[in-house]
Short mmCIF file of C-alpha atoms in Angstrom, two decimals:
data_model
loop_
_atom_site.label_atom_id
_atom_site.label_comp_id
_atom_site.label_asym_id
_atom_site.label_seq_id
_atom_site.Cartn_x
_atom_site.Cartn_y
_atom_site.Cartn_z
CA MET A 1 -65.33 -15.50 79.93
CA ALA A 2 -65.41 -16.62 76.41
CA ALA A 3 -62.14 -17.75 74.91
CA ILE A 4 -60.69 -15.72 72.08
CA GLN A 5 -60.61 -17.78 68.90
CA GLN A 6 -57.57 -17.53 66.58
CA ASN A 7 -57.77 -18.23 62.83
CA ASN A 8 -55.02 -19.20 60.29
CA PHE A 9 -55.80 -16.53 57.68
CA PRO A 10 -53.00 -14.05 56.95
CA SER A 11 -53.53 -10.47 57.86
CA PRO A 12 -54.28 -7.90 55.15
CA THR A 13 -50.75 -6.50 55.53
CA THR A 14 -49.16 -9.91 54.89
CA VAL A 15 -51.28 -10.44 51.78
CA THR A 16 -50.22 -7.07 50.36
CA ILE A 17 -46.52 -7.82 50.91
CA PHE A 18 -46.85 -11.26 49.31
CA ARG A 19 -48.60 -9.87 46.24
CA SER A 20 -45.93 -7.17 45.87
CA LEU A 21 -43.18 -9.80 45.97
CA GLN A 22 -44.92 -11.84 43.29
CA GLN A 23 -45.30 -8.79 41.06
CA PHE A 24 -41.62 -7.87 41.56
CA ARG A 25 -40.58 -11.43 40.67
CA ARG A 26 -42.64 -11.39 37.47
CA GLN A 27 -41.19 -8.02 36.42
CA THR A 28 -37.65 -9.14 37.23
CA MET A 29 -37.98 -12.34 35.19
CA ARG A 30 -39.38 -10.30 32.30
CA TRP A 31 -36.30 -8.03 32.18
CA ILE A 32 -33.60 -10.65 32.71
CA PRO A 33 -33.31 -11.55 28.97
CA TYR A 34 -32.91 -7.88 28.11
CA GLY A 35 -30.24 -7.47 30.75
CA LEU A 36 -28.34 -10.49 29.49
CA GLY A 37 -28.57 -9.14 25.95
CA LEU A 38 -27.19 -5.79 26.99
CA LEU A 39 -24.39 -7.50 28.89
CA LEU A 40 -23.48 -9.64 25.86
CA PHE A 41 -23.60 -6.60 23.57
CA GLY A 42 -21.25 -4.77 25.92
CA LEU A 43 -18.83 -7.66 26.03
CA LEU A 44 -18.79 -7.93 22.23
CA GLY A 45 -18.27 -4.18 21.92
CA ALA A 46 -15.35 -4.36 24.34
CA ALA A 47 -13.83 -7.19 22.31
CA HIS A 48 -14.01 -5.15 19.10
CA ALA A 49 -12.66 -2.05 20.82
CA ALA A 50 -9.65 -4.06 21.99
CA TYR A 51 -8.29 -4.47 18.43
CA PRO A 52 -5.38 -4.65 18.09
CA ASP A 53 -4.44 -6.48 21.27
CA LYS A 54 -1.21 -8.06 19.99
CA PRO A 55 1.66 -7.20 17.59
CA LEU A 56 0.96 -6.89 13.87
CA ARG A 57 3.09 -8.11 10.95
CA LEU A 58 3.90 -6.00 7.91
CA ILE A 59 4.95 -8.21 4.99
CA VAL A 60 7.48 -6.54 2.69
CA PRO A 61 7.77 -8.57 -0.53
CA PHE A 62 11.28 -7.29 -1.21
CA ALA A 63 14.71 -7.73 0.33
CA ALA A 64 15.89 -6.06 3.54
CA GLY A 65 17.87 -2.90 2.91
CA SER A 66 15.94 -1.94 -0.22
CA GLY A 67 14.22 1.40 -0.56
CA LEU A 68 10.84 -0.24 -0.01
CA ASP A 69 12.14 -1.93 3.12
CA LYS A 70 13.21 1.44 4.51
CA LEU A 71 9.80 2.90 3.72
CA ALA A 72 8.12 -0.04 5.45
CA ARG A 73 10.15 0.52 8.61
CA VAL A 74 9.36 4.23 8.71
CA THR A 75 5.68 3.49 8.12
CA GLY A 76 5.58 0.58 10.57
CA ASP A 77 7.16 2.64 13.34
CA ARG A 78 4.58 5.40 13.03
CA LEU A 79 1.71 2.97 12.57
CA ALA A 80 2.71 1.27 15.82
CA ARG A 81 2.43 4.60 17.62
CA GLU A 82 -1.11 5.06 16.35
CA LEU A 83 -2.24 1.50 17.11
CA GLY A 84 -0.48 1.06 20.44
CA GLN A 85 1.01 -2.26 19.32
CA PRO A 86 4.36 -3.18 17.69
CA VAL A 87 4.44 -3.62 13.91
CA VAL A 88 7.00 -6.29 13.00
CA ILE A 89 8.58 -6.09 9.55
CA GLU A 90 8.94 -9.40 7.69
CA ASN A 91 10.89 -9.41 4.42
CA ILE A 92 9.68 -12.22 2.16
CA SER A 93 11.13 -11.62 -1.30
CA GLY A 94 11.21 -13.56 -4.55
CA ALA A 95 9.61 -13.65 -8.01
CA GLY A 96 9.36 -9.89 -8.26
CA GLY A 97 7.39 -9.67 -5.01
CA ASN A 98 4.95 -12.50 -5.75
CA VAL A 99 6.29 -14.75 -2.98
CA GLY A 100 5.56 -12.16 -0.31
CA VAL A 101 2.14 -11.40 -1.74
CA ASP A 102 1.19 -15.09 -1.73
CA TYR A 103 2.44 -15.43 1.84
CA ALA A 104 0.29 -12.51 3.01
CA LEU A 105 -2.70 -13.94 1.20
CA ARG A 106 -2.37 -17.28 3.03
CA SER A 107 -2.21 -15.63 6.47
CA PRO A 108 -5.19 -15.58 8.85
CA GLN A 109 -7.86 -13.02 7.94
CA ASP A 110 -7.78 -11.39 11.36
CA GLY A 111 -6.30 -7.98 10.58
CA TYR A 112 -2.90 -8.77 12.08
CA THR A 113 -1.07 -9.39 8.78
CA LEU A 114 -0.54 -6.35 6.55
CA LEU A 115 1.03 -6.15 3.09
CA LEU A 116 3.20 -3.38 1.68
CA ALA A 117 1.66 -3.34 -1.79
CA THR A 118 3.43 -1.72 -4.74
CA THR A 119 2.83 -0.83 -8.35
CA ASN A 120 4.69 -3.97 -9.39
CA THR A 121 2.97 -6.43 -7.09
CA MET A 122 -0.56 -5.17 -7.70
CA VAL A 123 -0.84 -4.03 -11.32
CA ILE A 124 2.33 -5.09 -13.18
CA ASN A 125 3.13 -8.64 -12.09
CA PRO A 126 -0.34 -10.07 -12.81
CA HIS A 127 0.21 -9.24 -16.50
CA LEU A 128 3.84 -10.41 -16.60
CA TYR A 129 3.43 -13.79 -14.88
CA LYS A 130 0.76 -15.03 -17.26
CA ARG A 131 0.96 -18.69 -16.21
CA GLN A 132 0.22 -17.85 -12.59
CA ALA A 133 -3.39 -16.84 -12.08
CA ARG A 134 -3.09 -13.98 -9.60
CA THR A 135 -5.73 -11.32 -9.10
CA PRO A 136 -4.35 -9.27 -6.20
CA LEU A 137 -6.79 -6.40 -6.70
CA LYS A 138 -9.61 -8.85 -5.96
CA SER A 139 -7.77 -10.70 -3.20
CA PHE A 140 -6.80 -7.70 -1.05
CA ALA A 141 -8.66 -4.81 0.52
CA VAL A 142 -7.17 -1.32 0.59
CA VAL A 143 -6.16 0.04 3.98
CA GLY A 144 -4.76 3.21 2.44
CA PRO A 145 -2.15 4.65 0.08
CA ILE A 146 1.21 5.48 1.65
CA GLN A 147 3.65 7.04 -0.76
CA THR A 148 3.98 8.19 -4.34
CA ALA A 149 7.28 8.46 -6.16
CA THR A 150 8.73 9.28 -9.52
CA ASN A 151 11.55 7.82 -11.53
CA VAL A 152 14.05 10.03 -13.30
CA LEU A 153 15.64 9.85 -16.73
CA ALA A 154 19.36 10.19 -16.06
CA VAL A 155 22.32 9.94 -18.45
CA ARG A 156 26.04 9.61 -17.87
CA PRO A 157 27.62 13.08 -18.02
CA GLU A 158 30.05 12.20 -20.84
CA LEU A 159 27.20 12.05 -23.34
CA PRO A 160 26.36 15.24 -25.33
CA ILE A 161 22.81 15.15 -23.99
CA ASN A 162 21.31 17.90 -21.83
CA SER A 163 17.57 17.63 -22.48
CA LEU A 164 14.88 15.18 -23.55
CA SER A 165 14.89 16.56 -27.09
CA GLU A 166 18.66 16.00 -27.35
CA PHE A 167 18.22 12.48 -25.94
CA ILE A 168 15.65 11.65 -28.62
CA ALA A 169 17.77 13.20 -31.37
CA PHE A 170 20.87 11.23 -30.26
CA ALA A 171 18.86 7.98 -30.13
CA LYS A 172 17.47 8.54 -33.62
CA ALA A 173 20.96 9.20 -34.95
CA ASN A 174 22.35 6.13 -33.16
CA PRO A 175 19.63 3.42 -33.24
CA GLY A 176 20.06 0.82 -30.52
CA LYS A 177 23.32 2.28 -29.20
CA LEU A 178 21.93 3.85 -26.04
CA THR A 179 21.97 1.17 -23.35
CA TYR A 180 20.13 1.12 -20.04
CA GLY A 181 19.78 -1.26 -17.11
CA SER A 182 16.92 -2.21 -14.85
CA SER A 183 16.14 -4.51 -11.95
CA GLY A 184 14.63 -6.96 -14.43
CA ILE A 185 12.10 -7.53 -17.16
CA GLY A 186 8.81 -5.92 -16.27
CA SER A 187 10.21 -3.53 -13.67
CA SER A 188 8.97 0.04 -13.72
CA SER A 189 12.40 1.09 -15.04
CA HIS A 190 12.16 -1.35 -17.95
CA LEU A 191 8.56 -0.54 -18.80
CA GLY A 192 9.15 3.19 -18.41
CA ALA A 193 11.99 3.08 -20.94
CA THR A 194 9.82 0.93 -23.20
CA LEU A 195 7.09 3.57 -23.09
CA LEU A 196 9.68 6.24 -23.87
CA SER A 197 10.94 4.32 -26.91
CA GLN A 198 7.38 3.81 -28.17
CA MET A 199 6.30 7.43 -27.75
CA ALA A 200 9.50 8.91 -29.18
CA ASP A 201 9.86 6.23 -31.88
CA ILE A 202 13.44 5.41 -30.92
CA GLU A 203 15.39 2.18 -30.39
CA LEU A 204 16.96 1.58 -26.99
CA THR A 205 18.89 -1.46 -25.72
CA HIS A 206 17.73 -2.99 -22.44
CA ILE A 207 20.11 -4.92 -20.17
CA PRO A 208 18.21 -6.57 -17.30
CA TYR A 209 20.00 -7.13 -13.98
CA ARG A 210 19.16 -9.20 -10.92
CA GLY A 211 18.56 -6.03 -8.91
CA SER A 212 18.50 -2.27 -9.19
CA SER A 213 21.73 -1.86 -7.19
CA ALA A 214 23.76 -3.86 -9.70
CA ALA A 215 22.33 -1.84 -12.59
CA ALA A 216 23.02 1.45 -10.79
CA ASN A 217 26.62 0.43 -10.10
CA ASP A 218 27.24 -0.26 -13.77
CA PHE A 219 25.57 3.01 -14.72
CA LEU A 220 27.76 4.99 -12.32
CA GLY A 221 30.77 3.04 -13.61
CA GLY A 222 30.07 4.24 -17.15
CA ARG A 223 29.07 0.81 -18.51
CA LEU A 224 25.47 1.94 -19.18
CA ASP A 225 24.37 5.10 -20.97
CA PHE A 226 21.26 5.94 -19.02
CA MET A 227 18.87 4.83 -16.30
CA MET A 228 15.20 5.36 -15.59
CA ASP A 229 15.39 4.83 -11.87
CA GLY A 230 13.90 5.95 -8.56
CA ALA A 231 14.59 9.62 -7.81
CA ALA A 232 15.61 9.37 -4.16
CA GLN A 233 19.35 8.83 -4.69
CA TYR A 234 19.80 11.23 -7.60
CA PRO A 235 19.99 14.71 -5.99
CA SER A 236 23.34 13.85 -4.40
CA LEU A 237 24.60 12.15 -7.59
CA VAL A 238 23.77 15.26 -9.63
CA SER A 239 25.49 17.51 -7.08
CA SER A 240 28.65 15.43 -7.31
CA GLY A 241 28.61 15.53 -11.11
CA LYS A 242 28.27 11.77 -11.50
CA VAL A 243 25.05 11.88 -13.54
CA ARG A 244 22.86 14.31 -15.44
CA VAL A 245 19.09 14.21 -14.90
CA LEU A 246 16.92 15.18 -17.86
CA GLY A 247 13.55 15.00 -16.13
CA THR A 248 11.08 13.02 -14.06
CA THR A 249 8.67 10.37 -15.28
CA SER A 250 5.66 11.54 -13.28
CA LYS A 251 3.28 13.85 -15.08
CA ARG A 252 3.25 16.28 -12.16
CA ARG A 253 6.24 18.07 -10.67
CA PHE A 254 7.41 16.85 -7.26
CA GLU A 255 7.94 19.59 -4.66
CA ALA A 256 11.35 18.28 -3.60
CA LEU A 257 12.58 18.13 -7.22
CA PRO A 258 11.75 21.59 -8.60
CA ALA A 259 14.75 21.73 -10.96
CA TRP A 260 13.77 18.61 -12.88
CA PRO A 261 10.85 19.00 -15.30
CA PRO A 262 8.40 16.18 -15.97
CA LEU A 263 9.06 14.53 -19.33
CA ALA A 264 5.40 15.28 -20.06
CA ARG A 265 6.31 18.97 -20.15
CA SER A 266 9.41 18.45 -22.25
CA GLY A 267 7.94 17.03 -25.43
CA LEU A 268 6.01 13.88 -24.45
CA PRO A 269 2.69 15.24 -23.10
CA ASP A 270 1.14 11.82 -22.42
CA PHE A 271 4.15 10.33 -20.65
CA ASP A 272 3.40 9.38 -17.04
CA ILE A 273 5.10 6.74 -14.93
CA THR A 274 4.27 7.30 -11.27
CA ILE A 275 5.22 4.73 -8.65
CA TRP A 276 3.18 4.17 -5.49
CA THR A 277 2.93 2.03 -2.39
CA ALA A 278 -0.08 1.20 -0.25
CA LEU A 279 -1.08 -0.78 2.79
CA MET A 280 -3.43 -3.71 2.20
CA VAL A 281 -4.98 -6.68 3.99
CA GLN A 282 -6.72 -9.81 2.75
CA GLN A 283 -10.35 -9.62 1.75
CA GLY A 284 -12.41 -10.99 4.61
CA VAL A 285 -10.71 -9.08 7.43
CA PRO A 286 -13.40 -7.87 9.88
CA ALA A 287 -14.71 -4.42 9.00
CA SER A 288 -14.07 -3.19 12.55
CA ALA A 289 -10.36 -4.02 12.28
CA LEU A 290 -10.13 -2.61 8.75
CA ASN A 291 -11.61 0.70 9.88
CA VAL A 292 -9.14 0.96 12.76
CA LEU A 293 -6.26 0.40 10.33
CA ARG A 294 -7.63 2.92 7.83
CA ARG A 295 -7.88 5.65 10.44
CA ALA A 296 -4.38 4.92 11.69
CA ILE A 297 -2.62 4.98 8.29
CA ALA A 298 -4.48 8.16 7.30
CA LYS A 299 -3.02 9.88 10.39
CA VAL A 300 0.46 8.58 9.59
CA VAL A 301 0.42 9.82 6.01
CA ALA A 302 -0.97 13.25 7.01
CA ASP A 303 1.85 13.83 9.54
CA PRO A 304 4.35 16.51 8.33
CA GLU A 305 7.15 14.51 9.94
CA PHE A 306 6.33 11.58 7.68
CA ARG A 307 6.52 13.85 4.62
CA ALA A 308 10.02 14.92 5.63
CA LEU A 309 11.14 11.35 6.15
CA VAL A 310 10.05 10.07 2.71
CA ALA A 311 11.31 13.08 0.68
CA PRO A 312 11.99 13.51 -2.22
CA ASP A 313 9.10 11.06 -2.57
CA GLU A 314 5.78 12.27 -1.21
CA PRO A 315 2.96 10.96 1.00
CA PHE A 316 0.09 9.66 -1.09
CA VAL A 317 -2.94 11.46 0.32
CA MET A 318 -6.14 10.06 -1.19
CA SER A 319 -9.38 8.59 0.12
CA VAL A 320 -9.82 4.83 0.02
CA THR A 321 -12.65 5.11 -2.52
CA SER A 322 -10.60 7.34 -4.83
CA PHE A 323 -7.57 5.09 -4.49
CA GLU A 324 -9.61 2.02 -5.42
CA ALA A 325 -10.70 3.79 -8.62
CA PHE A 326 -7.08 4.83 -9.23
CA LEU A 327 -5.99 1.18 -8.95
CA LEU A 328 -8.39 0.15 -11.68
CA SER A 329 -7.05 2.83 -14.03
CA GLU A 330 -3.47 1.83 -13.18
CA ASN A 331 -4.24 -1.80 -13.92
CA THR A 332 -5.62 -0.89 -17.34
CA LYS A 333 -2.63 1.33 -18.15
CA TRP A 334 0.02 -1.23 -17.22
CA GLU A 335 -1.84 -4.11 -18.86
CA GLN A 336 -1.85 -2.23 -22.16
CA LEU A 337 1.81 -1.22 -21.88
CA ILE A 338 2.94 -4.76 -21.06
CA ARG A 339 0.88 -6.23 -23.89
CA GLU A 340 2.33 -3.75 -26.41
CA SER A 341 5.88 -4.27 -25.15
CA GLY A 342 5.61 -8.06 -25.30
CA ALA A 343 7.26 -8.29 -21.88
CA SER A 344 6.85 -11.61 -20.07
CA VAL A 345 8.73 -13.60 -17.45
CA ASP A 346 6.98 -16.97 -18.03
#
């Protein structure tokens, strides 16, 4: 019986399996780079989505207890609710707000340091502090406007003045005798009164103070004749008979102050001093973080509860693009007024 010979060649089934494994290996190796790329993309996306993952700081370039400090705390509280992280208020005052602005500018460009920007710090101070080369409109990016406010023209009730026309007539009859105080040279109160004197062609006497509270105390004590000051405290002062308000400095009428006409509607059609605040960050903050902040502050400002909290001031509802254009017009307006007034703190 012939012996059965065995050979070492693999069977057809084994060959098929081996070839399939090789093909699978080649296909797997081909897709590994794509898989790694997708994994990396996902990880980066998760990292961006995590912002903010720690507390934020809101730099207030004015003293604690001031009106702007109170606004910052109201805003910070509601911003924290939107972002899911605490917003810590840091008051860094000095040099009319410049110290706080410089501090914010030196902070890391990571989106965790915010600045409460104001009319003074952004478009007034750069033209007052001429020896200090500051260009805040170029150094900061807009997150969003927060609040708009108006000053009021108020006189002590003993004066025989009940309207803007009577104020101008009294000033013309008594050149330089009407005195007013402000929080300092270049403040919105000082520059507003300067604009009033220029437009009405009257002479007024300015007495600068180290703060608005000291000026207000002397005004209420009868040692100053008038003030051009923030409107928030004046409804109660008018009700108690301590002052008489002649009108508001903003060109438009504020809803919470219907009884007080804008000076622009009382004989000075081009008069407009409107105060505003905004949230800003340094240029260079990642766009992803900036967009998160912009969406959050827009929700805060649109909230009816926020409107009630800042009254008689009002939320400043405006798109970022429109507000950036508004800033340029504001800068031009204040630069011209400061140049014509000769105001300087250098």
